[in-house]
MMTF fields as JSON, N, C-alpha, C and O atoms, coordinates in Angstrom:
{
  "mmtfVersion": "1.0.0",
  "mmtfProducer": "UNKNOWN",
  "numBonds": 319,
  "numAtoms": 320,
  "numGroups": 80,
  "numChains": 1,
  "numModels": 1,
  "chainsPerModel": [1],
  "groupsPerChain": [80],
  "chainIdList": ["A"],
  "bondAtomList": [4, 2, 8, 6, 12, 10, 16, 14, 20, 18, 24, 22, 28, 26, 32, 30, 36, 34, 40, 38, 44, 42, 48, 46, 52, 50, 56, 54, 60, 58, 64, 62, 68, 66, 72, 70, 76, 74, 80, 78, 84, 82, 88, 86, 92, 90, 96, 94, 100, 98, 104, 102, 108, 106, 112, 110, 116, 114, 120, 118, 124, 122, 128, 126, 132, 130, 136, 134, 140, 138, 144, 142, 148, 146, 152, 150, 156, 154, 160, 158, 164, 162, 168, 166, 172, 170, 176, 174, 180, 178, 184, 182, 188, 186, 192, 190, 196, 194, 200, 198, 204, 202, 208, 206, 212, 210, 216, 214, 220, 218, 224, 222, 228, 226, 232, 230, 236, 234, 240, 238, 244, 242, 248, 246, 252, 250, 256, 254, 260, 258, 264, 262, 268, 266, 272, 270, 276, 274, 280, 278, 284, 282, 288, 286, 292, 290, 296, 294, 300, 298, 304, 302, 308, 306, 312, 310, 316, 314],
  "bondOrderList": [1, 1, 1, 1, 1, 1, 1, 1, 1, 1, 1, 1, 1, 1, 1, 1, 1, 1, 1, 1, 1, 1, 1, 1, 1, 1, 1, 1, 1, 1, 1, 1, 1, 1, 1, 1, 1, 1, 1, 1, 1, 1, 1, 1, 1, 1, 1, 1, 1, 1, 1, 1, 1, 1, 1, 1, 1, 1, 1, 1, 1, 1, 1, 1, 1, 1, 1, 1, 1, 1, 1, 1, 1, 1, 1, 1, 1, 1, 1],
  "groupList": [{"groupName": "LYS", "atomNameList": ["N", "CA", "C", "O"], "elementList": ["N", "C", "C", "O"], "formalChargeList": [0, 0, 0, 0], "bondAtomList": [1, 0, 2, 1, 3, 2], "bondOrderList": [1, 1, 2], "singleLetterCode": "K", "chemCompType": "L-PEPTIDE LINKING"}, {"groupName": "PHE", "atomNameList": ["N", "CA", "C", "O"], "elementList": ["N", "C", "C", "O"], "formalChargeList": [0, 0, 0, 0], "bondAtomList": [1, 0, 2, 1, 3, 2], "bondOrderList": [1, 1, 2], "singleLetterCode": "F", "chemCompType": "L-PEPTIDE LINKING"}, {"groupName": "GLY", "atomNameList": ["N", "CA", "C", "O"], "elementList": ["N", "C", "C", "O"], "formalChargeList": [0, 0, 0, 0], "bondAtomList": [1, 0, 2, 1, 3, 2], "bondOrderList": [1, 1, 2], "singleLetterCode": "G", "chemCompType": "PEPTIDE LINKING"}, {"groupName": "VAL", "atomNameList": ["N", "CA", "C", "O"], "elementList": ["N", "C", "C", "O"], "formalChargeList": [0, 0, 0, 0], "bondAtomList": [1, 0, 2, 1, 3, 2], "bondOrderList": [1, 1, 2], "singleLetterCode": "V", "chemCompType": "L-PEPTIDE LINKING"}, {"groupName": "PRO", "atomNameList": ["N", "CA", "C", "O"], "elementList": ["N", "C", "C", "O"], "formalChargeList": [0, 0, 0, 0], "bondAtomList": [1, 0, 2, 1, 3, 2], "bondOrderList": [1, 1, 2], "singleLetterCode": "P", "chemCompType": "L-PEPTIDE LINKING"}, {"groupName": "GLU", "atomNameList": ["N", "CA", "C", "O"], "elementList": ["N", "C", "C", "O"], "formalChargeList": [0, 0, 0, 0], "bondAtomList": [1, 0, 2, 1, 3, 2], "bondOrderList": [1, 1, 2], "singleLetterCode": "E", "chemCompType": "L-PEPTIDE LINKING"}, {"groupName": "LEU", "atomNameList": ["N", "CA", "C", "O"], "elementList": ["N", "C", "C", "O"], "formalChargeList": [0, 0, 0, 0], "bondAtomList": [1, 0, 2, 1, 3, 2], "bondOrderList": [1, 1, 2], "singleLetterCode": "L", "chemCompType": "L-PEPTIDE LINKING"}, {"groupName": "ALA", "atomNameList": ["N", "CA", "C", "O"], "elementList": ["N", "C", "C", "O"], "formalChargeList": [0, 0, 0, 0], "bondAtomList": [1, 0, 2, 1, 3, 2], "bondOrderList": [1, 1, 2], "singleLetterCode": "A", "chemCompType": "L-PEPTIDE LINKING"}, {"groupName": "SER", "atomNameList": ["N", "CA", "C", "O"], "elementList": ["N", "C", "C", "O"], "formalChargeList": [0, 0, 0, 0], "bondAtomList": [1, 0, 2, 1, 3, 2], "bondOrderList": [1, 1, 2], "singleLetterCode": "S", "chemCompType": "L-PEPTIDE LINKING"}, {"groupName": "ASP", "atomNameList": ["N", "CA", "C", "O"], "elementList": ["N", "C", "C", "O"], "formalChargeList": [0, 0, 0, 0], "bondAtomList": [1, 0, 2, 1, 3, 2], "bondOrderList": [1, 1, 2], "singleLetterCode": "D", "chemCompType": "L-PEPTIDE LINKING"}, {"groupName": "ARG", "atomNameList": ["N", "CA", "C", "O"], "elementList": ["N", "C", "C", "O"], "formalChargeList": [0, 0, 0, 0], "bondAtomList": [1, 0, 2, 1, 3, 2], "bondOrderList": [1, 1, 2], "singleLetterCode": "R", "chemCompType": "L-PEPTIDE LINKING"}, {"groupName": "MET", "atomNameList": ["N", "CA", "C", "O"], "elementList": ["N", "C", "C", "O"], "formalChargeList": [0, 0, 0, 0], "bondAtomList": [1, 0, 2, 1, 3, 2], "bondOrderList": [1, 1, 2], "singleLetterCode": "M", "chemCompType": "L-PEPTIDE LINKING"}, {"groupName": "ASN", "atomNameList": ["N", "CA", "C", "O"], "elementList": ["N", "C", "C", "O"], "formalChargeList": [0, 0, 0, 0], "bondAtomList": [1, 0, 2, 1, 3, 2], "bondOrderList": [1, 1, 2], "singleLetterCode": "N", "chemCompType": "L-PEPTIDE LINKING"}, {"groupName": "ILE", "atomNameList": ["N", "CA", "C", "O"], "elementList": ["N", "C", "C", "O"], "formalChargeList": [0, 0, 0, 0], "bondAtomList": [1, 0, 2, 1, 3, 2], "bondOrderList": [1, 1, 2], "singleLetterCode": "I", "chemCompType": "L-PEPTIDE LINKING"}, {"groupName": "GLN", "atomNameList": ["N", "CA", "C", "O"], "elementList": ["N", "C", "C", "O"], "formalChargeList": [0, 0, 0, 0], "bondAtomList": [1, 0, 2, 1, 3, 2], "bondOrderList": [1, 1, 2], "singleLetterCode": "Q", "chemCompType": "L-PEPTIDE LINKING"}, {"groupName": "CYS", "atomNameList": ["N", "CA", "C", "O"], "elementList": ["N", "C", "C", "O"], "formalChargeList": [0, 0, 0, 0], "bondAtomList": [1, 0, 2, 1, 3, 2], "bondOrderList": [1, 1, 2], "singleLetterCode": "C", "chemCompType": "L-PEPTIDE LINKING"}, {"groupName": "HIS", "atomNameList": ["N", "CA", "C", "O"], "elementList": ["N", "C", "C", "O"], "formalChargeList": [0, 0, 0, 0], "bondAtomList": [1, 0, 2, 1, 3, 2], "bondOrderList": [1, 1, 2], "singleLetterCode": "H", "chemCompType": "L-PEPTIDE LINKING"}, {"groupName": "THR", "atomNameList": ["N", "CA", "C", "O"], "elementList": ["N", "C", "C", "O"], "formalChargeList": [0, 0, 0, 0], "bondAtomList": [1, 0, 2, 1, 3, 2], "bondOrderList": [1, 1, 2], "singleLetterCode": "T", "chemCompType": "L-PEPTIDE LINKING"}],
  "groupTypeList": [0, 1, 2, 3, 4, 5, 6, 2, 7, 8, 9, 10, 7, 7, 6, 11, 0, 0, 6, 9, 2, 3, 7, 6, 7, 8, 9, 7, 1, 1, 4, 1, 4, 9, 12, 13, 9, 3, 7, 7, 0, 1, 2, 3, 0, 1, 13, 7, 14, 7, 2, 2, 8, 3, 14, 9, 4, 14, 3, 6, 7, 15, 7, 0, 2, 16, 2, 11, 11, 11, 7, 11, 17, 2, 3, 10, 6, 1, 16, 16],
  "groupIdList": [1, 2, 3, 4, 5, 6, 7, 8, 9, 10, 11, 12, 13, 14, 15, 16, 17, 18, 19, 20, 21, 22, 23, 24, 25, 26, 27, 28, 29, 30, 31, 32, 33, 34, 35, 36, 37, 38, 39, 40, 41, 42, 43, 44, 45, 46, 47, 48, 49, 50, 51, 52, 53, 54, 55, 56, 57, 58, 59, 60, 61, 62, 63, 64, 65, 66, 67, 68, 69, 70, 71, 72, 73, 74, 75, 76, 77, 78, 79, 80],
  "secStructList": [7, 6, 6, 7, 7, 7, 7, 7, 2, 2, 2, 2, 2, 2, 2, 2, 2, 2, 7, 7, 1, 3, 3, 3, 3, 7, 1, 1, 7, 7, 7, 1, 6, 2, 2, 2, 2, 2, 2, 2, 2, 6, 6, 3, 3, 3, 3, 3, 3, 7, 7, 7, 7, 6, 6, 2, 2, 2, 2, 2, 2, 2, 2, 2, 2, 6, 6, 7, 3, 3, 3, 3, 7, 7, 7, 7, 7, 7, 7, 7],
  "xCoordList": [-22.511, -21.652, -21.934, -21.742, -22.377, -22.779, -23.953, -24.091, -24.804, -25.987, -25.737, -26.661, -24.513, -24.194, -24.11, -23.321, -24.915, -24.867, -23.543, -22.959, -23.084, -21.863, -22.151, -23.25, -21.163, -21.303, -21.05, -20.153, -21.83, -21.567, -20.42, -19.985, -19.929, -18.781, -19.056, -18.188, -20.231, -20.529, -20.671, -20.242, -21.272, -21.386, -20.014, -19.736, -19.16, -17.799, -17.037, -16.36, -17.139, -16.441, -16.941, -16.145, -18.246, -18.812, -18.323, -18.005, -18.26, -17.776, -16.31, -15.923, -15.502, -14.068, -13.831, -12.876, -14.674, -14.524, -14.85, -14.367, -15.666, -16.082, -15.087, -15.169, -14.154, -13.237, -12.407, -11.861, -12.315, -11.521, -11.201, -12.021, -10.024, -9.637, -9.252, -9.329, -8.841, -8.466, -7.086, -6.198, -6.913, -5.622, -5.001, -5.691, -3.701, -2.942, -1.77, -1.046, -1.583, -0.475, 0.282, -0.299, 1.584, 2.428, 3.487, 4.0, 3.812, 4.886, 6.223, 7.228, 6.232, 7.466, 7.562, 6.749, 8.543, 8.648, 8.08, 7.905, 7.798, 7.376, 8.641, 9.225, 9.074, 10.359, 10.371, 11.432, 9.204, 9.165, 7.947, 6.921, 8.036, 6.904, 5.674, 4.569, 5.826, 4.66, 3.608, 2.423, 4.017, 3.049, 2.146, 0.952, 2.724, 1.983, 1.04, -0.08, 1.499, 0.633, -0.617, -1.719, -0.449, -1.595, -2.496, -3.719, -1.914, -2.714, -3.565, -4.708, -3.021, -3.757, -5.016, -6.02, -4.975, -6.139, -7.291, -8.433, -6.995, -8.009, -8.341, -8.83, -8.082, -8.496, -7.62, -8.027, -6.421, -5.541, -5.044, -4.561, -5.171, -4.704, -3.721, -3.015, -3.673, -2.816, -2.057, -2.657, -0.737, 0.088, 0.98, 1.61, 1.024, 1.986, 2.814, 2.277, 4.12, 5.007, 6.286, 6.624, 6.987, 8.198, 9.31, 10.061, 9.419, 10.543, 11.793, 11.761, 12.874, 14.142, 14.608, 15.653, 13.853, 14.255, 15.193, 15.079, 16.109, 16.961, 16.122, 16.57, 14.913, 14.009, 13.054, 12.164, 13.215, 12.292, 12.083, 10.941, 13.138, 12.902, 12.01, 11.164, 12.194, 11.372, 9.928, 8.983, 9.773, 8.44, 7.7, 6.516, 8.369, 7.763, 7.38, 6.303, 8.244, 7.935, 6.716, 5.891, 6.594, 5.444, 4.171, 3.154, 4.225, 3.061, 2.654, 1.47, 3.619, 3.322, 2.701, 1.799, 3.181, 2.638, 1.181, 0.452, 0.759, -0.631, -1.452, -2.633, -0.823, -1.536, -1.742, -2.676, -0.872, -0.988, -0.102, 0.901, -0.499, 0.336, 1.007, 0.355, 2.307, 3.021, 3.799, 4.515, 3.645, 4.392, 5.318, 4.902, 6.568, 7.541, 7.589, 8.027, 7.131, 7.026, 8.353, 8.579, 9.235, 10.489, 10.34, 11.297, 9.137, 8.859, 8.579, 7.683, 9.358, 9.101, 8.686, 9.398, 7.542, 7.051, 7.302, 7.233, 7.592, 7.837, 9.332, 9.996, 9.859, 11.304, 11.535, 10.888, 12.465, 12.799, 14.273, 14.757],
  "yCoordList": [-21.524, -22.675, -23.371, -22.793, -24.577, -25.362, -24.717, -24.893, -23.971, -23.38, -22.142, -21.637, -21.638, -20.444, -19.261, -19.287, -18.223, -17.077, -16.328, -16.249, -15.784, -14.988, -13.636, -13.096, -13.104, -11.788, -10.707, -10.831, -9.67, -8.507, -7.71, -7.986, -6.735, -5.943, -5.235, -5.209, -4.67, -3.947, -4.92, -4.613, -6.094, -7.1, -7.611, -7.799, -7.833, -8.314, -7.273, -7.624, -5.993, -4.925, -4.838, -4.664, -4.955, -4.906, -6.085, -5.916, -7.266, -8.453, -8.288, -8.613, -7.793, -7.63, -6.654, -6.824, -5.651, -4.688, -5.31, -4.841, -6.36, -7.006, -8.053, -8.481, -8.475, -9.548, -9.153, -8.051, -10.05, -9.816, -11.175, -12.093, -11.292, -12.544, -13.628, -14.815, -13.227, -14.168, -14.76, -14.059, -16.044, -16.72, -16.905, -17.23, -16.696, -16.829, -17.76, -17.586, -18.747, -19.686, -19.816, -19.748, -20.005, -20.199, -21.24, -21.278, -22.086, -23.053, -22.474, -23.183, -21.201, -20.475, -19.301, -19.18, -18.449, -17.271, -16.056, -16.06, -15.024, -13.749, -12.9, -12.523, -12.594, -11.933, -10.449, -9.89, -9.802, -8.364, -7.982, -8.659, -6.917, -6.479, -6.059, -6.067, -5.696, -5.243, -6.336, -6.033, -7.595, -8.694, -8.639, -8.927, -8.27, -8.191, -6.989, -7.059, -5.891, -4.711, -5.05, -4.634, -5.798, -6.196, -7.14, -7.002, -8.091, -9.04, -8.299, -8.681, -7.247, -6.482, -5.86, -5.717, -5.497, -4.888, -5.881, -5.478, -7.17, -8.203, -8.909, -10.039, -8.26, -8.776, -9.851, -10.509, -10.052, -11.096, -10.682, -9.567, -11.591, -11.368, -12.438, -12.26, -13.554, -14.685, -15.174, -15.425, -15.308, -15.774, -16.906, -16.819, -17.973, -19.064, -19.129, -19.23, -19.07, -19.107, -19.844, -19.993, -20.301, -21.091, -20.289, -20.821, -19.001, -18.214, -18.574, -19.438, -17.921, -18.212, -17.124, -17.267, -16.036, -14.916, -14.001, -13.886, -13.36, -12.371, -11.186, -10.404, -11.051, -9.965, -10.354, -9.573, -11.527, -11.976, -10.931, -10.705, -10.289, -9.299, -8.136, -7.671, -7.671, -6.577, -7.026, -6.286, -8.244, -8.784, -8.99, -8.666, -9.514, -9.719, -8.385, -8.267, -7.385, -6.06, -5.463, -4.824, -5.662, -5.171, -5.851, -5.191, -7.162, -7.909, -7.398, -7.188, -7.202, -6.692, -5.307, -4.977, -4.497, -3.158, -3.16, -2.201, -4.231, -4.386, -5.157, -5.428, -5.508, -6.248, -7.71, -8.34, -8.258, -9.659, -10.554, -10.115, -11.813, -12.849, -13.595, -13.928, -13.86, -14.59, -15.744, -15.573, -16.921, -18.103, -18.524, -18.621, -18.771, -19.296, -20.804, -21.293, -21.539, -22.999, -23.708, -24.786, -23.102, -23.765, -24.914, -25.644, -25.073, -26.174, -25.615, -24.79, -26.076, -25.69, -26.916, -27.92, -26.844, -27.962, -27.764, -28.714, -26.537, -26.205, -26.113, -25.257, -26.986, -27.002, -26.796, -27.427, -25.906, -25.688, -25.44, -25.234],
  "zCoordList": [-21.733, -21.63, -20.308, -19.239, -20.386, -19.219, -18.491, -17.281, -19.202, -18.599, -17.767, -17.129, -17.754, -16.98, -17.94, -18.885, -17.707, -18.623, -18.496, -17.415, -19.615, -19.588, -18.946, -19.075, -18.264, -17.657, -18.695, -19.529, -18.638, -19.473, -18.882, -17.764, -19.611, -19.162, -17.839, -16.966, -17.676, -16.431, -15.259, -14.147, -15.5, -14.445, -14.031, -12.847, -15.027, -14.742, -13.923, -12.956, -14.301, -13.576, -12.136, -11.214, -11.938, -10.59, -9.75, -8.572, -10.34, -9.63, -9.248, -8.125, -10.158, -9.889, -8.729, -7.97, -8.586, -7.494, -6.14, -5.109, -6.137, -4.893, -4.405, -3.253, -5.249, -4.87, -3.657, -3.602, -2.691, -1.496, -0.874, -0.913, -0.311, 0.325, -0.661, -0.346, -1.844, -2.904, -2.605, -2.121, -2.893, -2.744, -4.126, -5.092, -4.202, -5.446, -5.178, -4.198, -6.048, -5.884, -7.187, -8.271, -7.071, -8.24, -7.909, -6.791, -8.885, -8.657, -9.111, -9.159, -9.439, -9.759, -8.788, -7.872, -8.989, -8.138, -8.857, -10.075, -8.086, -8.653, -8.771, -7.755, -10.001, -10.172, -9.835, -9.557, -9.857, -9.635, -8.802, -8.874, -8.016, -7.196, -7.997, -7.453, -9.255, -10.028, -10.162, -10.299, -10.127, -10.143, -8.909, -8.988, -7.787, -6.534, -6.559, -6.053, -7.15, -7.289, -8.097, -7.741, -9.17, -9.996, -9.212, -9.256, -8.5, -7.709, -6.684, -6.437, -6.088, -5.076, -5.665, -4.967, -6.918, -7.576, -7.728, -7.947, -7.612, -7.78, -6.466, -6.477, -5.348, -4.054, -3.459, -2.501, -4.0, -3.464, -2.073, -1.879, -1.124, 0.247, 0.699, 1.692, -0.031, 0.351, -0.878, -1.923, -0.753, -1.869, -1.39, -0.336, -2.186, -1.982, -3.253, -4.356, -3.086, -4.248, -3.887, -2.713, -4.908, -4.682, -4.022, -3.204, -4.378, -3.891, -4.672, -5.548, -4.357, -5.015, -5.961, -6.596, -6.068, -6.905, -6.122, -4.902, -6.818, -6.148, -5.673, -4.834, -6.204, -5.825, -4.689, -4.352, -4.098, -3.046, -1.943, -1.545, -1.435, -0.375, -0.826, -0.062, -2.054, -2.564, -2.799, -2.523, -3.313, -3.575, -2.254, -2.154, -1.26, 0.05, 0.685, 1.27, 0.576, 1.12, 0.435, 1.088, -0.864, -1.607, -1.111, -0.898, -0.929, -0.431, 0.949, 1.212, 1.816, 3.157, 3.069, 3.839, 2.134, 1.946, 1.518, 1.771, 0.875, 0.455, 1.498, 1.282, 2.63, 3.676, 3.333, 3.828, 2.484, 2.066, 2.925, 3.489, 3.008, 3.616, 2.471, 1.481, 2.597, 1.542, 2.16, 3.147, 1.562, 2.001, 0.874, -0.281, 1.213, 0.254, 0.451, 1.493, -0.569, -0.435, -0.646, -0.097, -1.442, -1.767, -2.758, -3.016, -3.314, -4.221, -5.613, -5.793, -6.597, -7.983, -8.747, -8.758, -9.383, -10.177, -11.655, -12.434, -12.044, -13.443, -13.648, -13.062, -14.472, -14.728, -16.216, -17.053, -16.531, -17.948, -18.093, -19.206]
}
């Protein structure tokens, strides 16, 4: 697709292990720390999120435990 070969399963796994310094952004909040645990497995080190969850202190503590920086933007673009 667009001249770029698809990665095989072993190539994809090797690439995923090398990820580091990844930034993750959300226009909503992360409701539970398990989202942060999963992000850590994929090299995420920087998170920007809206904040506003009752779980914000736990989510922030989880991020700090993984050595991540987290910014609460206070901005939600997704409204429902």
